[in-house]
Short mmCIF file of C-alpha atoms in Angstrom, two decimals:
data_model
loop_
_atom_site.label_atom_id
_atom_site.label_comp_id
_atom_site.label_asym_id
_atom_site.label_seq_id
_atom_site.Cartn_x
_atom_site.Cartn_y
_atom_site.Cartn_z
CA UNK A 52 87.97 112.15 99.41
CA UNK A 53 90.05 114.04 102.42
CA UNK A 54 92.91 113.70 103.81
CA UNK A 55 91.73 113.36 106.78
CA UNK A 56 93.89 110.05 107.90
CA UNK A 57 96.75 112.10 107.90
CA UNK A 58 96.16 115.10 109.86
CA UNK A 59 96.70 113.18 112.89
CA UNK A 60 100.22 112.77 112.12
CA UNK A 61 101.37 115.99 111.20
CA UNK A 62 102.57 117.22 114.32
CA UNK A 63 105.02 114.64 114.71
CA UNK A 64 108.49 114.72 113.33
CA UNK A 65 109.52 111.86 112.04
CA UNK A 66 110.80 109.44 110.56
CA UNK A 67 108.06 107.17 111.05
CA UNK A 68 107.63 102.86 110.35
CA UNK A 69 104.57 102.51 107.94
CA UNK A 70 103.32 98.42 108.22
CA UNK A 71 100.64 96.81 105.60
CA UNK A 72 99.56 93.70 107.08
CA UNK A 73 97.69 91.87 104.18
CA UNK A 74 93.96 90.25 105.24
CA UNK A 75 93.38 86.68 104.74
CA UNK A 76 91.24 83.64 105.63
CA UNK A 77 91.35 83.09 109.80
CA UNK A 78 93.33 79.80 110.61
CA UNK A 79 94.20 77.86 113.91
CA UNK A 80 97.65 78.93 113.60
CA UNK A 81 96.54 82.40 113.11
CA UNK A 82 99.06 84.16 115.93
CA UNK A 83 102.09 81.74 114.70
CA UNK A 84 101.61 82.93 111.08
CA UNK A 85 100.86 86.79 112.23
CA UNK A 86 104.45 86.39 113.99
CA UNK A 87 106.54 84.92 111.19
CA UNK A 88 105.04 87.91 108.83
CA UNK A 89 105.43 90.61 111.25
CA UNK A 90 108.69 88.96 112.32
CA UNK A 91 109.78 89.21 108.75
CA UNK A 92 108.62 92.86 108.58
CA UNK A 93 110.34 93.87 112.00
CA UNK A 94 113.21 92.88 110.82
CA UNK A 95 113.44 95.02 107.79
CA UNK A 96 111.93 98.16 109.63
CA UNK A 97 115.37 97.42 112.25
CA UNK A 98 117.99 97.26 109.28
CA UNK A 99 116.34 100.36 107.62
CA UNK A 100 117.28 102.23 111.05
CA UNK A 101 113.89 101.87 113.15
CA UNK A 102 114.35 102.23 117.05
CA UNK A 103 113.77 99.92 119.35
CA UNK A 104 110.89 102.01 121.04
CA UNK A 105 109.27 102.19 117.79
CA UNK A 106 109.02 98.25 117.05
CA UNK A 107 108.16 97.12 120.75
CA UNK A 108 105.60 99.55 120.07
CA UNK A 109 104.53 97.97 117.19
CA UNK A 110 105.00 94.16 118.75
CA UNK A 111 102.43 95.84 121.13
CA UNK A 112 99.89 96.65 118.54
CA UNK A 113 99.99 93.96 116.20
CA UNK A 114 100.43 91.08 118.85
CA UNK A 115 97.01 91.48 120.84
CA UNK A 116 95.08 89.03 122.14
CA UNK A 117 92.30 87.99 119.48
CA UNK A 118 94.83 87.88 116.93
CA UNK A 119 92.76 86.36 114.19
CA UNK A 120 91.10 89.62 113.84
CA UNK A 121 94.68 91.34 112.67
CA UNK A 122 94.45 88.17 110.48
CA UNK A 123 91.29 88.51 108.96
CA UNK A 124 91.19 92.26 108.74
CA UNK A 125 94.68 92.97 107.78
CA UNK A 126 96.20 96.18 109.19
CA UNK A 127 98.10 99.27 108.40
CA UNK A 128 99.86 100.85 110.90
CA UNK A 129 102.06 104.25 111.43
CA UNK A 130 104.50 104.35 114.47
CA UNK A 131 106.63 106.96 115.62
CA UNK A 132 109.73 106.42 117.98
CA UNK A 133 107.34 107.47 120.85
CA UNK A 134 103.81 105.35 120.04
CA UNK A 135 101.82 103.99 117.66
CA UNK A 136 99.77 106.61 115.53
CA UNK A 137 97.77 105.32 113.45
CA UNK A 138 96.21 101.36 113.25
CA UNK A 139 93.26 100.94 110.89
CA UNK A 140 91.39 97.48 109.27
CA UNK A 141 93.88 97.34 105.81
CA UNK A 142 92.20 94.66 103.09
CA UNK A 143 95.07 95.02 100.75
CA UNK A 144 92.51 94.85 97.89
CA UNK A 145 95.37 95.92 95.14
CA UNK A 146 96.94 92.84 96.05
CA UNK A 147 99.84 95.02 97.39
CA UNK A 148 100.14 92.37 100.18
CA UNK A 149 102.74 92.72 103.29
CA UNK A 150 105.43 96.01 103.29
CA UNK A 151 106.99 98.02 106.19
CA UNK A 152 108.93 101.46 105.57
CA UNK A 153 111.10 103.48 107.69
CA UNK A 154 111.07 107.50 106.00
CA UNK A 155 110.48 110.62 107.08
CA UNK A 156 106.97 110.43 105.98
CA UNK A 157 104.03 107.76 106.81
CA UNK A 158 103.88 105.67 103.03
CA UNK A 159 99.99 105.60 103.12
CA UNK A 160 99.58 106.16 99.18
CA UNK A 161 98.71 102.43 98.94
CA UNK A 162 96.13 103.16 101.56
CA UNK A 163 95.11 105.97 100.55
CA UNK A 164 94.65 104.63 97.00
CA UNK A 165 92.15 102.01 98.46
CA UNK A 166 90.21 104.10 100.19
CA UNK A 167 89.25 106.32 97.34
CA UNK A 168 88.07 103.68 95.32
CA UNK A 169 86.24 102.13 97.86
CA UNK A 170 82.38 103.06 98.59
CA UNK A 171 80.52 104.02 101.28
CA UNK A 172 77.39 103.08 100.88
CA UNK A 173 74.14 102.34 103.43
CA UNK A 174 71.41 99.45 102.62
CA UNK A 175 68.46 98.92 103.43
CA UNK A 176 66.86 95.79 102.76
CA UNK A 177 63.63 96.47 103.08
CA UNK A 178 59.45 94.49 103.02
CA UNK A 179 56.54 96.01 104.20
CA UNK A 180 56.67 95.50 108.09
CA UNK A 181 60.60 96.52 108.50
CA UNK A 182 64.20 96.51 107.25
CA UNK A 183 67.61 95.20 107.65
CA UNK A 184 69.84 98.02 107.52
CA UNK A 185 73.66 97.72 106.78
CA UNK A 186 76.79 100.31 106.79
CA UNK A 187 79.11 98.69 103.81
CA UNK A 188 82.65 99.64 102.58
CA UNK A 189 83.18 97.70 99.07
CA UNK A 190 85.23 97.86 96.58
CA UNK A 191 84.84 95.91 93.22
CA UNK A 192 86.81 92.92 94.44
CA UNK A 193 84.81 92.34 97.87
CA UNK A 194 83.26 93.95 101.15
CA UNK A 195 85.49 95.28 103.03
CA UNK A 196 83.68 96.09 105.96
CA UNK A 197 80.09 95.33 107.21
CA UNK A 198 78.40 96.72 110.09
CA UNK A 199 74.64 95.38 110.03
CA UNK A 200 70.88 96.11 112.50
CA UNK A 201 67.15 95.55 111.99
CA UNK A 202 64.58 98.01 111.76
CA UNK A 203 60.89 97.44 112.78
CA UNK A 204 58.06 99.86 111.70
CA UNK A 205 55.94 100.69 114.35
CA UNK A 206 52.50 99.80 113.20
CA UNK A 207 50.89 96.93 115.02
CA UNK A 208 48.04 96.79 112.00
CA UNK A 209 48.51 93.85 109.32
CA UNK A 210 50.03 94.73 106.35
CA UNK A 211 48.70 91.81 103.87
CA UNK A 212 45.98 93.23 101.89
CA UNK A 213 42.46 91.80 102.32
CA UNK A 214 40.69 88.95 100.25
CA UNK A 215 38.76 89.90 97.36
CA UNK A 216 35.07 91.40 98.97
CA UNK A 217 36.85 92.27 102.08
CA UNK A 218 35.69 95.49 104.33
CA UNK A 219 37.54 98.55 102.73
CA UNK A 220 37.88 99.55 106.11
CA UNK A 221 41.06 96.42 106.44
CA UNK A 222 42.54 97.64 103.19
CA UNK A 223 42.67 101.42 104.35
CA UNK A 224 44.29 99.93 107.93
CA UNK A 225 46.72 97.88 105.89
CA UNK A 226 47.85 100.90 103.44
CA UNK A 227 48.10 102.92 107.04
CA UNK A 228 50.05 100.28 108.31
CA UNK A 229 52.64 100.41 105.49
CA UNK A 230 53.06 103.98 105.05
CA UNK A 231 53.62 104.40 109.38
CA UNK A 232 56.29 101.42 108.99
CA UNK A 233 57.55 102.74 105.83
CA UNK A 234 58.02 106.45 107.82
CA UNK A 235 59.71 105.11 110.63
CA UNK A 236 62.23 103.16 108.83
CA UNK A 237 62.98 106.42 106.43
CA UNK A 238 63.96 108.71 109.98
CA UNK A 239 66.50 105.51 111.04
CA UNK A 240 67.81 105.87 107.40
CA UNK A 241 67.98 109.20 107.90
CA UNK A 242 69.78 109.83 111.05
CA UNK A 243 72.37 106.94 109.81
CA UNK A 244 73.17 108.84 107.27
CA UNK A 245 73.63 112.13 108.71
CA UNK A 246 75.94 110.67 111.19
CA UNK A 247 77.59 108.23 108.31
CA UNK A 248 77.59 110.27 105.23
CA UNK A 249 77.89 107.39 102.89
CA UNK A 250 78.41 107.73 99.16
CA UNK A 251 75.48 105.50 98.02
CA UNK A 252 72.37 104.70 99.17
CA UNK A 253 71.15 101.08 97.89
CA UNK A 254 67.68 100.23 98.09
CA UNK A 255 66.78 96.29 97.77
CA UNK A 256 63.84 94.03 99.16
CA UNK A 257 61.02 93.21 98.01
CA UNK A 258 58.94 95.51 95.51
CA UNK A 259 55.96 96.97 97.66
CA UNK A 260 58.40 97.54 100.48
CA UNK A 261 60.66 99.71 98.03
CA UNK A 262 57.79 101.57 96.70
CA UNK A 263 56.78 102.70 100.34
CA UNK A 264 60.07 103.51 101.44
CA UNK A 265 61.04 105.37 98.84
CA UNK A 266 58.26 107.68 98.81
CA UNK A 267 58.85 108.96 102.11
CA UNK A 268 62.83 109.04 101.93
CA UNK A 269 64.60 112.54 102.10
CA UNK A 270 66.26 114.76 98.99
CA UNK A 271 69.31 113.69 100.57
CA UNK A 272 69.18 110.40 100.47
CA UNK A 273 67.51 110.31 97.14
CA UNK A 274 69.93 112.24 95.78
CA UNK A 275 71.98 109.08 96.19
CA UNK A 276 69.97 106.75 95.47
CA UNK A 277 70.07 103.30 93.28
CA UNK A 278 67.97 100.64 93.53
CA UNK A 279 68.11 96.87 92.96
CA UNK A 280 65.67 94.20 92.49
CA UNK A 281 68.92 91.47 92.74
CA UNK A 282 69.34 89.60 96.01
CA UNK A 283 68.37 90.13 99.88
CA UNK A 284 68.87 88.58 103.32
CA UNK A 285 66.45 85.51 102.80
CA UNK A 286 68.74 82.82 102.40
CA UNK A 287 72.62 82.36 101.01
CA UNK A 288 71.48 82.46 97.69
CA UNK A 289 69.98 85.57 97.95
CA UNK A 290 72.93 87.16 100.15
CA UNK A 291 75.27 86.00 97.19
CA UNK A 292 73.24 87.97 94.65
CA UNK A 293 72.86 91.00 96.72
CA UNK A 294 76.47 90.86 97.78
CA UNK A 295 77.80 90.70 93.78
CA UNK A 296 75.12 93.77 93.04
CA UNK A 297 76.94 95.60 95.76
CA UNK A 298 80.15 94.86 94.08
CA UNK A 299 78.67 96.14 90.48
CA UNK A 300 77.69 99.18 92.02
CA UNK A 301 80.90 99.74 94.08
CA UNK A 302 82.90 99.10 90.60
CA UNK A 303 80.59 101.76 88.76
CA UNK A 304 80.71 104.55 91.75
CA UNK A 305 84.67 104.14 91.36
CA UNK A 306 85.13 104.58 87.67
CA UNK A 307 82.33 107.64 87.49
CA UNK A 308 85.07 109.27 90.56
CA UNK A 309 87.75 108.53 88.53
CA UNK A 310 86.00 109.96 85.52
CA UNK A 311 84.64 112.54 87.51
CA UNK A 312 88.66 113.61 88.56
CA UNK A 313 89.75 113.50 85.08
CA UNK A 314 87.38 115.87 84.03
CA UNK A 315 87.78 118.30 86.55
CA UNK A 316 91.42 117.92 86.02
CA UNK A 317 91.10 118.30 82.34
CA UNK A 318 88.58 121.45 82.57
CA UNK A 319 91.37 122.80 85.27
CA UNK A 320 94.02 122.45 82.74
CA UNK A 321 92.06 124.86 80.17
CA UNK A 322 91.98 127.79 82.55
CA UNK A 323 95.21 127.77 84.03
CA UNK A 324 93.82 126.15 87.63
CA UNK A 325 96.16 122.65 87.29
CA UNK A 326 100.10 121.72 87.95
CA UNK A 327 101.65 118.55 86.78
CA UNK A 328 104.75 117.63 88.01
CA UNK A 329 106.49 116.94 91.77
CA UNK A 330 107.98 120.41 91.72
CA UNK A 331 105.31 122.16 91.02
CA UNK A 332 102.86 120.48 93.13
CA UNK A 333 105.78 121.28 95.75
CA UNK A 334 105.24 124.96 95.06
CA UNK A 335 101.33 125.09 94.99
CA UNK A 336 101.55 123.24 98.02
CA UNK A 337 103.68 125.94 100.18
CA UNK A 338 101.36 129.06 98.51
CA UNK A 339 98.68 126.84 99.97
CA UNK A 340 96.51 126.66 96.42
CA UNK A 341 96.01 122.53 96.21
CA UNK A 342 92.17 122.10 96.38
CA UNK A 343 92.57 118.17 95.07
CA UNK A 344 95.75 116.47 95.15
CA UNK A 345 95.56 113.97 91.60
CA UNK A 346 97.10 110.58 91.58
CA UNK A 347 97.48 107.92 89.26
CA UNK A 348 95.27 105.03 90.29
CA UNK A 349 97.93 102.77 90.81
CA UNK A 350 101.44 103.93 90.22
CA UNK A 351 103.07 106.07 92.87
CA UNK A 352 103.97 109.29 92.24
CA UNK A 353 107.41 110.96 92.64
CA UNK A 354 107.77 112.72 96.51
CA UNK A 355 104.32 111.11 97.18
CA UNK A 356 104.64 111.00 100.78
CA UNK A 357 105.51 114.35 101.52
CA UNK A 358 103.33 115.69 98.96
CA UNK A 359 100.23 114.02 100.75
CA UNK A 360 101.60 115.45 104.05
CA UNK A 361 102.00 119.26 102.65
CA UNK A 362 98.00 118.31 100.84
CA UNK A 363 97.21 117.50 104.14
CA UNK A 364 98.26 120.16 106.37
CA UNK A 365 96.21 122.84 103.65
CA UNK A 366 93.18 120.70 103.92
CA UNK A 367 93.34 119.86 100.00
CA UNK A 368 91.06 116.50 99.13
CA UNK A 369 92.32 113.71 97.01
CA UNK A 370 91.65 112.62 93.45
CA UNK A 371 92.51 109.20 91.38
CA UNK A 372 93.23 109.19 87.41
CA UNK A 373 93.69 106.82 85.39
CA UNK A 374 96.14 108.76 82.49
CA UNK A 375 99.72 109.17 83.00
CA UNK A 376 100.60 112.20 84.64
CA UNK A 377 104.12 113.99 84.93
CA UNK A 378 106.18 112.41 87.93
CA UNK A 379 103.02 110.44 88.14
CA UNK A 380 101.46 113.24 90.61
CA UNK A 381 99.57 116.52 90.17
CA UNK A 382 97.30 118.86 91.59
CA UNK A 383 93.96 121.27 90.72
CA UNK A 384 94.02 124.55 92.26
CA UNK A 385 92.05 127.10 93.92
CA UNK A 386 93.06 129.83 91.58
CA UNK A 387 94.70 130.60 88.35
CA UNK A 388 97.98 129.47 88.33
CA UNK A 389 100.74 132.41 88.88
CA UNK A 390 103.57 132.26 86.75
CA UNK A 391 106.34 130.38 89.14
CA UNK A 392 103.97 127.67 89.15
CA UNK A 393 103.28 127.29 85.69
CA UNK A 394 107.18 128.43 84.40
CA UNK A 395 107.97 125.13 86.24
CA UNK A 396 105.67 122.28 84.53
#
């Protein structure tokens, strides 16, 4: 994944106040428990040295009217002394729960962690006449975000095919009628997912609908395609099936990536292209040579902060592993390592 999240930051000088705000179930009391957490938080950011600009600003953000959605999303949130920089949906699925820091760099590694093992992926529930079509960011624990719309084909024709002895003539106007709803719903996949880029591409519904759709679906999104015969949007039952598929899915697209790193990170290794270490991801950093910045998948790495930053500011993407690493951090490279970098690890 990029760094993207960060580049907004880096042209502020810090020291910055980095808040989690774990999700949870909405209550009645939701803005009275939001305050004794944040409250609790506020506090520490203030004896750790935070301004007072820098908290008001924060009381601002996190304080809003429909407070049960800070509740129910959770939050993460970067603040300088002048504003509020960065406040994003946080679902604290690594169970990380409620933290505020006051450094010199944002602390997004726990965010950052959780966003590279979630997926991206577009659905398309799908029959013969239309589709419901969904944007969803899951992890293996649960959704974390679900943006949903219907699709219609555009065929007025019936799509049932005829009785046994039936003119041809129906049966011909019924295939039509598929294929021209089928066709429709494929360009709406299509410019979703130009616009969206997502990771995956599930297909699910019922079995003719599938067949149609996917014949007429582009290299691109076949290319990321899986399929699934488990659950739809008929009933709960069938949104409980299709929502633990998801999660299968999400589970097996995160530990290919972090197979995927660990190969590349590996292969790196054999030809000189890969640094281990804080200091000499430090160095490869300032010469500008980080393609993929390499984390441990849970354990944060020595520096980590400013390392992000300096990946960051050189455009370099990030990478989970699962095997220790020196200092818990280290990077592949765009070149063969020179010798200051490699005298160092």
């Amino acid at each position: 994944m990029t760094l993207d999240a960060l580049k907004p930051l880096l042209d502020t000088d810090g020291p910055f106040a980095t808040v989690y705000l774990e999700s949870g179930s909405p209550t009645e009391d939701a803005e009275h428990q939001i305050r004794l957490r944040w409250d609790q938080l506020r506090t520490q950011l203030a004896e750790a040295g935070a301004d007072e600009t820098t908290l008001e600003a924060l009381d601002a953000a996190i304080m809003v009217e429909d407070i049960t959605e800070v509740q129910a999303d959770g939050r993460v949130l970067v603040a300088d002394a002048q504003k509020v920089l960065m406040n994003t949906a946080w679902d604290a699925t690594l169970g990380a729960g409620d933290a505020a820091h006051w450094a010199d760099h944002p602390q997004l590694g726990a965010y950052l962690r959780e966003r590279a093992s979630s997926v991206d992926m577009l659905v398309a529930i799908t029959d013969q006449e239309g589709a419901v079509l969904r944007r969803v960011v899951a992890s293996q624990e649960q959704t974390l975000n679900e943006l949903e719309r219907e699709v219609s084909g555009s065929s007025n024709a019936p799509v049932q095919k005829p009785t046994e002895g039936a003119f041809s003539t129906i049966q011909n106007r019924s295939d039509e009628a598929v294929k021209r709803n089928a066709k429709d719903i494929a360009e709406s996949l299509d410019r979703i997912a130009r616009r969206r880029r997502p990771d995956v591409f599930v297909l699910a519904g019922e079995v003719q609908g599938r067949s149609a759709l996917r014949e007429g679906l582009s290299p691109e999104l076949q290319e990321i395609l899986v399929e699934t015969d488990r659950g739809g949007a008929e009933d709960d039952g069938a949104e409980e099936a299709l929502s633990q598929e998801l999660g299968r899915i999400a589970a097996a697209y995160a530990e290919q990536s972090v197979g995927d790193t660990h190969g590349r990170f590996e292969q790196a290794k054999a030809h000189n292209q890969a640094v281990e270490g804080a200091e000499a991801v430090a160095r490869a950093a300032q010469m500008g040579a980080i393609d993929t910045l390499v984390l441990h998948t849970e354990h944060p790495g020595q520096d980590e902060a400013r390392l992000l930053a300096a990946a960051a500011q050189i455009d370099s993407s990030l990478g989970l592993v699962s095997s220790e690493l020196q200092d818990g951090i280290a990077a592949i490279l765009r070149f063969e390592a020179p010798d200051e970098l490699t005298s160092s690890t």
